[in-house]
Amino acid sequence: MAAASCVDANAASTAAVIRGERAPGWLAALHLPARLVGHDGMVRTVADWPAEDRRPVGAIGSLA
């Protein structure tokens, strides 16, 4: 979750948990970037959350 302040991010993330399946649309409408992970492990990003680096952890920063 990204917001103007930590308090705003905390409030929005708490509200998103309560909203459940409706959270992605709600966050997108508010233009609040977020990375959401479902109970099944599926990741969903909304509102211009940055793309994830899919390289293995050991490869990050490696010149190999």
PDB file of C-alpha atoms in Angstrom:
ATOM      1  CA  MET A   1       0.000   0.000   0.000  1.00  0.00           C
ATOM      2  CA  ALA A   2       1.270   3.464  -0.834  1.00  0.00           C
ATOM      3  CA  ALA A   3      -0.395   6.632   0.379  1.00  0.00           C
ATOM      4  CA  ALA A   4       0.418  10.217   1.339  1.00  0.00           C
ATOM      5  CA  SER A   5       1.314   9.188   4.888  1.00  0.00           C
ATOM      6  CA  CYS A   6       1.804   6.072   6.987  1.00  0.00           C
ATOM      7  CA  VAL A   7      -1.481   6.796   8.744  1.00  0.00           C
ATOM      8  CA  ASP A   8      -3.322   6.983   5.401  1.00  0.00           C
ATOM      9  CA  ALA A   9      -1.679   3.748   4.198  1.00  0.00           C
ATOM     10  CA  ASN A  10      -2.585   1.975   7.430  1.00  0.00           C
ATOM     11  CA  ALA A  11      -6.210   3.121   7.269  1.00  0.00           C
ATOM     12  CA  ALA A  12      -6.565   2.170   3.596  1.00  0.00           C
ATOM     13  CA  SER A  13      -4.926  -1.239   4.035  1.00  0.00           C
ATOM     14  CA  THR A  14      -7.165  -2.027   7.001  1.00  0.00           C
ATOM     15  CA  ALA A  15     -10.230  -0.983   5.007  1.00  0.00           C
ATOM     16  CA  ALA A  16      -9.026  -3.117   2.079  1.00  0.00           C
ATOM     17  CA  VAL A  17      -8.827  -6.201   4.296  1.00  0.00           C
ATOM     18  CA  ILE A  18     -12.379  -5.565   5.484  1.00  0.00           C
ATOM     19  CA  ARG A  19     -13.610  -5.021   1.906  1.00  0.00           C
ATOM     20  CA  GLY A  20     -12.138  -8.326   0.769  1.00  0.00           C
ATOM     21  CA  GLU A  21     -12.832  -9.092  -2.902  1.00  0.00           C
ATOM     22  CA  ARG A  22     -14.103  -5.538  -3.463  1.00  0.00           C
ATOM     23  CA  ALA A  23     -10.789  -4.011  -2.336  1.00  0.00           C
ATOM     24  CA  PRO A  24      -8.991  -3.876  -5.717  1.00  0.00           C
ATOM     25  CA  GLY A  25     -11.723  -1.813  -7.364  1.00  0.00           C
ATOM     26  CA  TRP A  26     -12.045   0.451  -4.354  1.00  0.00           C
ATOM     27  CA  LEU A  27      -8.288   1.089  -4.161  1.00  0.00           C
ATOM     28  CA  ALA A  28      -8.058   1.683  -7.910  1.00  0.00           C
ATOM     29  CA  ALA A  29     -10.906   4.210  -7.771  1.00  0.00           C
ATOM     30  CA  LEU A  30      -9.005   6.074  -5.050  1.00  0.00           C
ATOM     31  CA  HIS A  31      -5.737   5.862  -7.057  1.00  0.00           C
ATOM     32  CA  LEU A  32      -3.995   4.150  -4.131  1.00  0.00           C
ATOM     33  CA  PRO A  33      -1.219   1.849  -5.364  1.00  0.00           C
ATOM     34  CA  ALA A  34      -1.255  -1.524  -3.648  1.00  0.00           C
ATOM     35  CA  ARG A  35       0.063  -5.062  -3.904  1.00  0.00           C
ATOM     36  CA  LEU A  36      -2.593  -7.479  -2.721  1.00  0.00           C
ATOM     37  CA  VAL A  37      -2.038 -11.150  -1.923  1.00  0.00           C
ATOM     38  CA  GLY A  38      -5.053 -13.443  -1.708  1.00  0.00           C
ATOM     39  CA  HIS A  39      -5.530 -16.424   0.595  1.00  0.00           C
ATOM     40  CA  ASP A  40      -4.528 -18.618  -2.348  1.00  0.00           C
ATOM     41  CA  GLY A  41      -1.223 -16.742  -2.780  1.00  0.00           C
ATOM     42  CA  MET A  42      -2.286 -14.976  -5.963  1.00  0.00           C
ATOM     43  CA  VAL A  43      -0.761 -11.507  -6.251  1.00  0.00           C
ATOM     44  CA  ARG A  44      -2.717  -8.617  -7.721  1.00  0.00           C
ATOM     45  CA  THR A  45      -1.475  -5.069  -8.089  1.00  0.00           C
ATOM     46  CA  VAL A  46      -3.597  -1.972  -8.571  1.00  0.00           C
ATOM     47  CA  ALA A  47      -3.231   1.724  -9.325  1.00  0.00           C
ATOM     48  CA  ASP A  48       0.260   1.731 -10.848  1.00  0.00           C
ATOM     49  CA  TRP A  49       2.005  -0.422  -8.241  1.00  0.00           C
ATOM     50  CA  PRO A  50       5.510  -1.025  -9.686  1.00  0.00           C
ATOM     51  CA  ALA A  51       6.147  -4.213 -11.640  1.00  0.00           C
ATOM     52  CA  GLU A  52       7.902  -6.932  -9.684  1.00  0.00           C
ATOM     53  CA  ASP A  53      11.407  -8.146 -10.394  1.00  0.00           C
ATOM     54  CA  ARG A  54      10.920 -11.860 -11.115  1.00  0.00           C
ATOM     55  CA  ARG A  55      14.631 -12.811 -10.907  1.00  0.00           C
ATOM     56  CA  PRO A  56      15.606 -15.311  -8.204  1.00  0.00           C
ATOM     57  CA  VAL A  57      16.680 -13.563  -4.996  1.00  0.00           C
ATOM     58  CA  GLY A  58      20.317 -14.649  -5.439  1.00  0.00           C
ATOM     59  CA  ALA A  59      20.389 -13.070  -8.910  1.00  0.00           C
ATOM     60  CA  ILE A  60      19.413  -9.582  -7.791  1.00  0.00           C
ATOM     61  CA  GLY A  61      22.491  -7.387  -7.921  1.00  0.00           C
ATOM     62  CA  SER A  62      24.519 -10.156  -9.564  1.00  0.00           C
ATOM     63  CA  LEU A  63      26.562  -9.556 -12.675  1.00  0.00           C
ATOM     64  CA  ALA A  64      26.306 -13.196 -13.738  1.00  0.00           C
TER      65      ALA A  64
END
